[in-house]
Amino acid sequence: MESSEKHLNILLFSGDYDKCLAALIVANGAMEMGMTATIFCAFWGLFVVRDVDKISMEDKNLYEKMFSSMTPTNAERLPLSKMNFAGIGKSMLLNMMDDNHTPHLQDFLEGARKKGVRFCACKLSLEIMGFKPEELLEGIEVIDVKAYLEDAADANIQLFV
Amino acid sequence: MESSEKHLNILLFSGDYDKCLAALIVANGAMEMGMTATIFCAFWGLFVVRDVDKISMEDKNLYEKMFSSMTPTNAERLPLSKMNFAGIGKSMLLNMMDDNHTPHLQDFLEGARKKGVRFCACKLSLEIMGFKPEELLEGIEVIDVKAYLEDAADANIQLFV
Amino acid sequence: MESSEKHLNILLFSGDYDKCLAALIVANGAMEMGMTATIFCAFWGLFVVRDVDKISMEDKNLYEKMFSSMTPTNAERLPLSKMNFAGIGKSMLLNMMDDNHTPHLQDFLEGARKKGVRFCACKLSLEIMGFKPEELLEGIEVIDVKAYLEDAADANIQLFV
């Protein structure tokens, strides 16, 4: 199968519910077609791969503690990029997704992990935000921007989301 | 001509006036150079390809009706991504574009359609938002994420806007 | 070295501090790996390459003057894309970056210029915004969308930021 050799690379910068949903739907689709896929989570995209049960306040400085306590703890709690877009709210979007029997972000995330999407976290972003590798979901690789670039340069599709 | 074989693929996720403008300017430029171009409209990007004269309230549930009546009905009514960016408003941007004799979004959209850009609408996004294929501009193909990925994997340039 | 032939192309549309930071970190990383990199600044991305000391009010019409006086004058003054994201502000992000000894946007910009990233400004965007080529940092090429597409079509990685 021709597409079995093809590779998708997504730099997930955004922490918006709808954008993360789009990224994961594309990655799931790619895996189902026999492509391989890497999602490199940087900046706000790190919130998608944090493990809510492992967040620790130990060894964090004041800013890191404040930041950690204020920010969304897992994927389902992310805000919409267009919270006020024409008045639509996240609960309304979720209701519309439910009516259509569309899975939620958390489901697409679990699907992508089961299908073998390679999830990576940006080392520099982790350091800036004061997140520890232990606070991430199991199996998330911590890599630097050069390792991201190597993966992206060999991909057939690269997206910045 | 070497560039006649080249292909551009844009996943238009955004419904912001300025981002849609950028996507359409790039697609128009590509066509003028002899490239081919596909724009896959998903989520908020669907608003670019809705036909204001065909919007129907029939067979919509409550959420879909609310959503349909609140959201922008055509491309020209889309908001700016930076509505408050340093105080600039959309009317000011449009005035500046007029002073420079730059066409508006609607003009770039019509130009892209005349030049033969392939416009596609994301099947899942349509379902979630409760838009019917009949509510789209004429000639918009409804395809799924896998058909998008096939087009994107064969493109020389892929952008997520 | 295999990667010495590889090329990165970024269309920098955004004028958000965090997104510009991401773009410049990726471009710096690419140069350090022996890749080449082009950053094509369009719309709000033009603010990254404006020279604060060269901004002139001469020969500008009323809109251009208003716009010029209201918008950020250099890279360090750009806002965050998520100014209100969970309450985090730009000063807090900068403090966290300082704690981690991470350089600021201005430093990454200077690093990228020293390493030889090709910086281009979008001709049409300049015209719409009423910026003159003389108001840009030294060595910024002014090119049109077709020249951007030629560069992007030959790149191994294309990103829309």
JSON list of N, CA, C and O in Angstrom, two decimals, chain B residues 98-117:
[
{"chain": "B", "resi": 98, "resn": "ASP", "atom": "N", "xyz": [-9.00, 49.28, 0.87]},
{"chain": "B", "resi": 98, "resn": "ASP", "atom": "CA", "xyz": [-9.61, 50.07, -0.19]},
{"chain": "B", "resi": 98, "resn": "ASP", "atom": "C", "xyz": [-8.65, 51.14, -0.69]},
{"chain": "B", "resi": 98, "resn": "ASP", "atom": "O", "xyz": [-8.51, 51.36, -1.90]},
{"chain": "B", "resi": 99, "resn": "ASP", "atom": "N", "xyz": [-7.97, 51.81, 0.24]},
{"chain": "B", "resi": 99, "resn": "ASP", "atom": "CA", "xyz": [-7.01, 52.85, -0.15]},
{"chain": "B", "resi": 99, "resn": "ASP", "atom": "C", "xyz": [-5.93, 52.27, -1.05]},
{"chain": "B", "resi": 99, "resn": "ASP", "atom": "O", "xyz": [-5.38, 52.95, -1.92]},
{"chain": "B", "resi": 100, "resn": "ASN", "atom": "N", "xyz": [-5.60, 51.01, -0.81]},
{"chain": "B", "resi": 100, "resn": "ASN", "atom": "CA", "xyz": [-4.55, 50.36, -1.60]},
{"chain": "B", "resi": 100, "resn": "ASN", "atom": "C", "xyz": [-5.14, 49.62, -2.81]},
{"chain": "B", "resi": 100, "resn": "ASN", "atom": "O", "xyz": [-4.42, 48.94, -3.53]},
{"chain": "B", "resi": 101, "resn": "HIS", "atom": "N", "xyz": [-6.46, 49.79, -3.03]},
{"chain": "B", "resi": 101, "resn": "HIS", "atom": "CA", "xyz": [-7.14, 49.08, -4.13]},
{"chain": "B", "resi": 101, "resn": "HIS", "atom": "C", "xyz": [-6.94, 47.56, -4.04]},
{"chain": "B", "resi": 101, "resn": "HIS", "atom": "O", "xyz": [-6.79, 46.89, -5.06]},
{"chain": "B", "resi": 102, "resn": "THR", "atom": "N", "xyz": [-6.88, 47.04, -2.82]},
{"chain": "B", "resi": 102, "resn": "THR", "atom": "CA", "xyz": [-6.79, 45.60, -2.62]},
{"chain": "B", "resi": 102, "resn": "THR", "atom": "C", "xyz": [-8.20, 45.02, -2.60]},
{"chain": "B", "resi": 102, "resn": "THR", "atom": "O", "xyz": [-9.06, 45.54, -1.88]},
{"chain": "B", "resi": 103, "resn": "PRO", "atom": "N", "xyz": [-8.46, 43.96, -3.35]},
{"chain": "B", "resi": 103, "resn": "PRO", "atom": "CA", "xyz": [-9.79, 43.35, -3.32]},
{"chain": "B", "resi": 103, "resn": "PRO", "atom": "C", "xyz": [-10.13, 42.81, -1.93]},
{"chain": "B", "resi": 103, "resn": "PRO", "atom": "O", "xyz": [-9.23, 42.57, -1.12]},
{"chain": "B", "resi": 104, "resn": "HIS", "atom": "N", "xyz": [-11.41, 42.63, -1.65]},
{"chain": "B", "resi": 104, "resn": "HIS", "atom": "CA", "xyz": [-11.84, 42.08, -0.37]},
{"chain": "B", "resi": 104, "resn": "HIS", "atom": "C", "xyz": [-11.87, 40.55, -0.42]},
{"chain": "B", "resi": 104, "resn": "HIS", "atom": "O", "xyz": [-11.66, 39.96, -1.48]},
{"chain": "B", "resi": 105, "resn": "LEU", "atom": "N", "xyz": [-12.15, 39.95, 0.75]},
{"chain": "B", "resi": 105, "resn": "LEU", "atom": "CA", "xyz": [-12.16, 38.49, 0.85]},
{"chain": "B", "resi": 105, "resn": "LEU", "atom": "C", "xyz": [-13.07, 37.85, -0.19]},
{"chain": "B", "resi": 105, "resn": "LEU", "atom": "O", "xyz": [-12.71, 36.86, -0.85]},
{"chain": "B", "resi": 106, "resn": "GLN", "atom": "N", "xyz": [-14.26, 38.43, -0.34]},
{"chain": "B", "resi": 106, "resn": "GLN", "atom": "CA", "xyz": [-15.24, 37.88, -1.30]},
{"chain": "B", "resi": 106, "resn": "GLN", "atom": "C", "xyz": [-14.66, 37.85, -2.72]},
{"chain": "B", "resi": 106, "resn": "GLN", "atom": "O", "xyz": [-14.88, 36.90, -3.48]},
{"chain": "B", "resi": 107, "resn": "ASP", "atom": "N", "xyz": [-13.89, 38.90, -3.06]},
{"chain": "B", "resi": 107, "resn": "ASP", "atom": "CA", "xyz": [-13.29, 38.96, -4.40]},
{"chain": "B", "resi": 107, "resn": "ASP", "atom": "C", "xyz": [-12.22, 37.88, -4.57]},
{"chain": "B", "resi": 107, "resn": "ASP", "atom": "O", "xyz": [-12.14, 37.24, -5.62]},
{"chain": "B", "resi": 108, "resn": "PHE", "atom": "N", "xyz": [-11.40, 37.71, -3.54]},
{"chain": "B", "resi": 108, "resn": "PHE", "atom": "CA", "xyz": [-10.37, 36.67, -3.62]},
{"chain": "B", "resi": 108, "resn": "PHE", "atom": "C", "xyz": [-11.01, 35.28, -3.68]},
{"chain": "B", "resi": 108, "resn": "PHE", "atom": "O", "xyz": [-10.52, 34.38, -4.35]},
{"chain": "B", "resi": 109, "resn": "LEU", "atom": "N", "xyz": [-12.13, 35.12, -2.97]},
{"chain": "B", "resi": 109, "resn": "LEU", "atom": "CA", "xyz": [-12.84, 33.84, -3.00]},
{"chain": "B", "resi": 109, "resn": "LEU", "atom": "C", "xyz": [-13.36, 33.57, -4.42]},
{"chain": "B", "resi": 109, "resn": "LEU", "atom": "O", "xyz": [-13.19, 32.48, -4.96]},
{"chain": "B", "resi": 110, "resn": "GLU", "atom": "N", "xyz": [-13.99, 34.58, -5.01]},
{"chain": "B", "resi": 110, "resn": "GLU", "atom": "CA", "xyz": [-14.51, 34.40, -6.38]},
{"chain": "B", "resi": 110, "resn": "GLU", "atom": "C", "xyz": [-13.37, 34.17, -7.36]},
{"chain": "B", "resi": 110, "resn": "GLU", "atom": "O", "xyz": [-13.48, 33.33, -8.26]},
{"chain": "B", "resi": 111, "resn": "GLY", "atom": "N", "xyz": [-12.29, 34.89, -7.18]},
{"chain": "B", "resi": 111, "resn": "GLY", "atom": "CA", "xyz": [-11.12, 34.70, -8.05]},
{"chain": "B", "resi": 111, "resn": "GLY", "atom": "C", "xyz": [-10.59, 33.28, -7.95]},
{"chain": "B", "resi": 111, "resn": "GLY", "atom": "O", "xyz": [-10.29, 32.64, -8.96]},
{"chain": "B", "resi": 112, "resn": "ALA", "atom": "N", "xyz": [-10.49, 32.79, -6.74]},
{"chain": "B", "resi": 112, "resn": "ALA", "atom": "CA", "xyz": [-9.96, 31.44, -6.52]},
{"chain": "B", "resi": 112, "resn": "ALA", "atom": "C", "xyz": [-10.88, 30.40, -7.16]},
{"chain": "B", "resi": 112, "resn": "ALA", "atom": "O", "xyz": [-10.42, 29.42, -7.75]},
{"chain": "B", "resi": 113, "resn": "ARG", "atom": "N", "xyz": [-12.18, 30.62, -7.06]},
{"chain": "B", "resi": 113, "resn": "ARG", "atom": "CA", "xyz": [-13.13, 29.67, -7.66]},
{"chain": "B", "resi": 113, "resn": "ARG", "atom": "C", "xyz": [-13.04, 29.71, -9.18]},
{"chain": "B", "resi": 113, "resn": "ARG", "atom": "O", "xyz": [-13.06, 28.66, -9.83]},
{"chain": "B", "resi": 114, "resn": "LYS", "atom": "N", "xyz": [-12.91, 30.91, -9.74]},
{"chain": "B", "resi": 114, "resn": "LYS", "atom": "CA", "xyz": [-12.79, 31.03, -11.20]},
{"chain": "B", "resi": 114, "resn": "LYS", "atom": "C", "xyz": [-11.50, 30.41, -11.71]},
{"chain": "B", "resi": 114, "resn": "LYS", "atom": "O", "xyz": [-11.46, 29.80, -12.78]},
{"chain": "B", "resi": 115, "resn": "LYS", "atom": "N", "xyz": [-10.44, 30.58, -10.94]},
{"chain": "B", "resi": 115, "resn": "LYS", "atom": "CA", "xyz": [-9.13, 30.04, -11.36]},
{"chain": "B", "resi": 115, "resn": "LYS", "atom": "C", "xyz": [-9.07, 28.53, -11.20]},
{"chain": "B", "resi": 115, "resn": "LYS", "atom": "O", "xyz": [-8.10, 27.89, -11.62]},
{"chain": "B", "resi": 116, "resn": "GLY", "atom": "N", "xyz": [-10.05, 27.94, -10.52]},
{"chain": "B", "resi": 116, "resn": "GLY", "atom": "CA", "xyz": [-10.08, 26.49, -10.43]},
{"chain": "B", "resi": 116, "resn": "GLY", "atom": "C", "xyz": [-9.48, 25.89, -9.18]},
{"chain": "B", "resi": 116, "resn": "GLY", "atom": "O", "xyz": [-9.13, 24.70, -9.16]},
{"chain": "B", "resi": 117, "resn": "VAL", "atom": "N", "xyz": [-9.36, 26.68, -8.10]},
{"chain": "B", "resi": 117, "resn": "VAL", "atom": "CA", "xyz": [-8.96, 26.08, -6.83]},
{"chain": "B", "resi": 117, "resn": "VAL", "atom": "C", "xyz": [-10.01, 25.03, -6.46]},
{"chain": "B", "resi": 117, "resn": "VAL", "atom": "O", "xyz": [-11.21, 25.25, -6.61]}
]
